[in-house]
């Protein structure tokens, strides 16, 4: 079975710190990559998509290395509001009766971040 | 837009009981999904649907059934509840081919005693 592996965490960092999350995936046919954020007892929400060229959204930077099957998320100048669990998510072909072109998301177990005052 | 809504929010079942978890989306998405999330674990796909009338098994379908009679609704049925089905259940939807963002409902917390 295809896997998505993340740092187990938890990460406890002071406000203002820079923190990096790493993720590896095993299915080389994976097409799309994401970081989701999940607050305690809430649903996951998309934080950002990850592109081969790397992409940045404010304090958040995501990188993808297809050759190494590795994804990263960097958070700069951590805020208390960044405290959450960060899920690495990979979109891969699912096959099944739905046929070619069907995809499903495979989720990592998540890395919990606590930003401390 | 309400997005993805799920009912109920919480439920306690006795072993052997049955129930249906409701999921509705108002974004006209073709793709819908049911996941379960156990403590400290990643989300596991139970069933998914690529459109009305089409459903397919995910990673952990045993003990569950689904139907998709309309674009908006994707109910999940538990026929004979077991303690192993104690979990948080999330419904999600996406627009096309699963390459885009999935939008999740708030979840249903189910306990089977």
Coordinates of C-alpha atoms in Angstrom, one line a residue:
Chain A
X1 CA 0.0 0.0 0.0
X2 CA 1.2 3.5 -0.8
X3 CA 2.3 5.6 2.2
X4 CA 2.7 9.2 3.1
X5 CA 5.2 9.6 6.0
X6 CA 5.6 12.7 8.2
X7 CA 7.7 13.8 11.1
X8 CA 5.9 12.4 14.1
X9 CA 6.3 15.5 16.2
X10 CA 5.0 17.2 18.3
X11 CA 6.9 20.4 17.6
X12 CA 6.9 22.9 20.4
X13 CA 8.4 26.2 19.3
X14 CA 8.5 29.8 20.7
X15 CA 6.7 32.6 18.9
X16 CA 8.8 34.0 16.1
X17 CA 10.6 30.8 15.4
X18 CA 11.0 29.1 12.0
X19 CA 9.8 25.6 11.8
X20 CA 10.1 23.0 9.0
X21 CA 8.0 20.0 8.4
X22 CA 9.1 17.1 6.1
X23 CA 7.1 14.5 4.3
X24 CA 7.9 11.6 2.0
X25 CA 5.6 9.7 -0.3
X26 CA 6.0 6.3 -1.9
X27 CA 3.7 6.4 -5.0
X28 CA 5.8 7.8 -7.9
X29 CA 2.5 8.2 -9.9
X30 CA 1.3 10.8 -7.5
X31 CA 0.1 13.9 -9.4
X32 CA -0.7 16.6 -6.8
X33 CA 0.5 17.6 -3.4
X34 CA -0.9 19.6 -0.6
X35 CA -0.5 20.7 2.9
X36 CA -3.7 20.8 5.0
X37 CA -4.2 22.3 8.4
X38 CA -6.4 20.7 11.1
X39 CA -7.3 22.5 14.3
X40 CA -8.1 20.5 17.3
X41 CA -11.5 18.7 16.9
X42 CA -12.1 20.4 13.6
X43 CA -12.1 19.4 9.9
X44 CA -9.0 19.6 7.7
X45 CA -8.7 22.7 5.6
X46 CA -6.4 23.4 2.7
X47 CA -3.3 25.4 3.6
X48 CA -1.6 25.4 0.3
X49 CA -0.9 23.3 -2.8
X50 CA 2.7 22.3 -3.5
X51 CA 4.2 22.8 -6.9
X52 CA 7.5 21.6 -8.4
X53 CA 8.8 25.1 -8.7
X54 CA 8.1 25.7 -5.0
X55 CA 5.6 28.2 -3.8
X56 CA 5.2 30.8 -1.1
X57 CA 2.2 32.3 0.6
X58 CA 3.2 34.9 3.2
X59 CA 5.1 33.2 6.0
X60 CA 4.6 29.7 4.5
X61 CA 6.8 28.1 1.9
X62 CA 6.2 24.7 0.3
X63 CA 8.7 22.7 -1.7
X64 CA 8.4 19.5 -3.8
X65 CA 11.2 17.3 -4.9
X66 CA 9.7 14.7 -7.3
X67 CA 13.0 12.8 -7.7
X68 CA 13.3 12.2 -4.0
X69 CA 9.5 12.0 -3.5
X70 CA 9.8 14.6 -0.7
X71 CA 7.7 17.5 0.3
X72 CA 8.4 20.2 2.8
X73 CA 6.6 23.1 4.6
X74 CA 8.5 26.0 6.2
X75 CA 6.7 28.4 8.5
X76 CA 8.6 31.6 9.3
X77 CA 7.9 33.9 12.3
X78 CA 5.6 31.5 14.0
X79 CA 2.4 32.9 15.5
X80 CA 0.3 31.4 18.3
X81 CA -2.5 31.0 15.8
X82 CA -0.3 28.6 13.8
X83 CA -0.8 26.0 16.5
X84 CA -2.5 23.1 14.7
X85 CA -1.8 19.7 13.1
X86 CA -0.3 19.9 9.6
X87 CA -1.2 17.1 7.2
X88 CA 0.8 16.2 4.2
X89 CA -1.5 15.0 1.5
X90 CA -0.8 13.4 -1.8
X91 CA -3.2 12.9 -4.7
X92 CA -2.7 9.6 -6.5
X93 CA -4.6 7.6 -9.1
X94 CA -7.2 5.3 -7.6
X95 CA -8.4 3.1 -10.4
X96 CA -11.5 1.1 -9.4
X97 CA -14.8 1.0 -11.2
X98 CA -14.7 4.8 -11.5
X99 CA -12.0 4.3 -14.1
X100 CA -8.9 6.1 -15.3
X101 CA -8.8 9.7 -14.3
X102 CA -10.0 9.0 -10.8
X103 CA -7.9 10.2 -8.0
X104 CA -7.9 9.9 -4.2
X105 CA -6.0 11.7 -1.5
X106 CA -3.7 9.8 0.8
X107 CA -3.1 11.6 4.1
X108 CA -0.1 11.5 6.4
X109 CA -0.8 11.1 10.1
X110 CA 0.0 14.8 10.6
X111 CA 2.6 16.7 12.7
X112 CA 1.3 18.7 15.6
X113 CA 2.7 22.2 16.1
X114 CA 2.4 24.1 19.3
X115 CA 3.6 27.7 19.3
X116 CA 4.5 28.9 22.8
X117 CA 4.3 32.5 24.0
Chain B
X1 CA -23.0 28.7 0.4
X2 CA -23.1 26.3 3.4
X3 CA -20.3 24.2 1.8
X4 CA -20.4 20.6 3.1
X5 CA -22.8 19.9 5.9
X6 CA -22.9 16.7 8.0
X7 CA -25.5 15.4 10.5
X8 CA -25.5 14.4 13.2
X9 CA -22.5 16.0 15.0
X10 CA -22.3 13.4 17.7
X11 CA -23.9 9.9 18.1
X12 CA -23.6 7.0 20.5
X13 CA -24.6 3.6 19.2
X14 CA -24.9 0.2 20.8
X15 CA -23.2 -2.7 19.2
X16 CA -25.4 -4.1 16.4
X17 CA -27.4 -1.0 15.8
X18 CA -27.5 0.7 12.5
X19 CA -27.4 4.4 11.4
X20 CA -26.9 6.7 8.5
X21 CA -24.5 9.6 8.5
X22 CA -25.8 12.3 6.3
X23 CA -23.7 14.5 4.0
X24 CA -24.8 17.3 1.7
X25 CA -22.8 19.8 -0.4
X26 CA -24.1 22.8 -2.2
X27 CA -21.1 23.5 -4.4
X28 CA -22.2 21.3 -7.3
X29 CA -19.2 19.1 -6.9
X30 CA -19.0 15.9 -8.8
X31 CA -16.6 14.1 -6.4
X32 CA -17.6 13.2 -2.9
X33 CA -15.7 11.2 -0.2
X34 CA -16.2 9.6 3.2
X35 CA -13.2 9.4 5.5
X36 CA -12.7 8.1 9.0
X37 CA -10.1 9.5 11.4
X38 CA -8.9 7.5 14.4
X39 CA -6.9 9.3 17.2
X40 CA -3.3 9.9 16.1
X41 CA -3.9 8.4 12.7
X42 CA -4.3 9.9 9.2
X43 CA -7.6 10.0 7.4
X44 CA -8.6 6.8 5.8
X45 CA -10.8 6.7 2.7
X46 CA -14.0 4.6 3.2
X47 CA -15.9 5.2 -0.1
X48 CA -15.9 7.8 -2.8
X49 CA -18.2 8.8 -5.6
X50 CA -17.3 10.5 -8.9
X51 CA -20.9 11.5 -9.7
X52 CA -24.5 10.6 -9.1
X53 CA -25.1 6.8 -9.4
X54 CA -21.3 5.9 -9.2
X55 CA -19.6 4.9 -6.0
X56 CA -16.4 3.0 -5.4
X57 CA -14.6 1.5 -2.4
X58 CA -11.7 3.2 -0.7
X59 CA -9.1 1.8 1.6
X60 CA -11.4 0.7 4.5
X61 CA -15.0 0.0 3.1
X62 CA -15.9 -3.1 5.3
X63 CA -18.9 -2.5 7.5
X64 CA -20.1 0.5 5.5
X65 CA -22.3 1.2 2.5
X66 CA -23.0 4.3 0.5
X67 CA -25.3 5.6 -2.2
X68 CA -25.3 8.6 -4.5
X69 CA -28.7 9.3 -5.9
X70 CA -28.1 13.1 -6.3
X71 CA -25.1 15.3 -6.9
X72 CA -25.7 17.0 -3.5
X73 CA -26.1 14.0 -1.1
X74 CA -23.8 11.2 -0.2
X75 CA -25.0 9.3 2.9
X76 CA -22.9 6.7 4.7
X77 CA -24.7 3.7 6.2
X78 CA -23.5 1.5 9.1
X79 CA -25.5 -1.6 9.2
X80 CA -24.2 -3.5 12.3
X81 CA -22.2 -1.1 14.4
X82 CA -19.1 -2.5 16.0
X83 CA -16.7 -0.9 18.6
X84 CA -14.0 -0.7 15.8
X85 CA -16.2 1.8 14.0
X86 CA -15.8 4.3 16.9
X87 CA -14.2 7.2 15.0
X88 CA -14.6 10.7 13.6
X89 CA -16.2 10.6 10.2
X90 CA -15.6 13.3 7.6
X91 CA -17.4 13.9 4.4
X92 CA -15.6 15.9 1.7
X93 CA -16.2 17.1 -1.9
X94 CA -14.1 18.4 -4.7
X95 CA -14.8 19.8 -8.2
X96 CA -13.0 17.7 -10.8
X97 CA -10.7 14.6 -10.9
X98 CA -9.5 15.1 -7.3
X99 CA -6.7 17.3 -8.3
X100 CA -8.3 20.3 -6.7
X101 CA -8.9 21.2 -3.1
X102 CA -11.2 18.9 -1.1
X103 CA -13.7 20.7 1.1
X104 CA -14.6 18.9 4.3
X105 CA -17.6 18.9 6.5
X106 CA -17.4 19.5 10.3
X107 CA -17.4 15.7 11.0
X108 CA -19.5 13.3 13.0
X109 CA -18.1 11.9 16.2
X110 CA -19.4 8.3 16.6
X111 CA -19.0 6.1 19.6
X112 CA -20.1 2.4 19.5
X113 CA -20.5 0.8 23.0

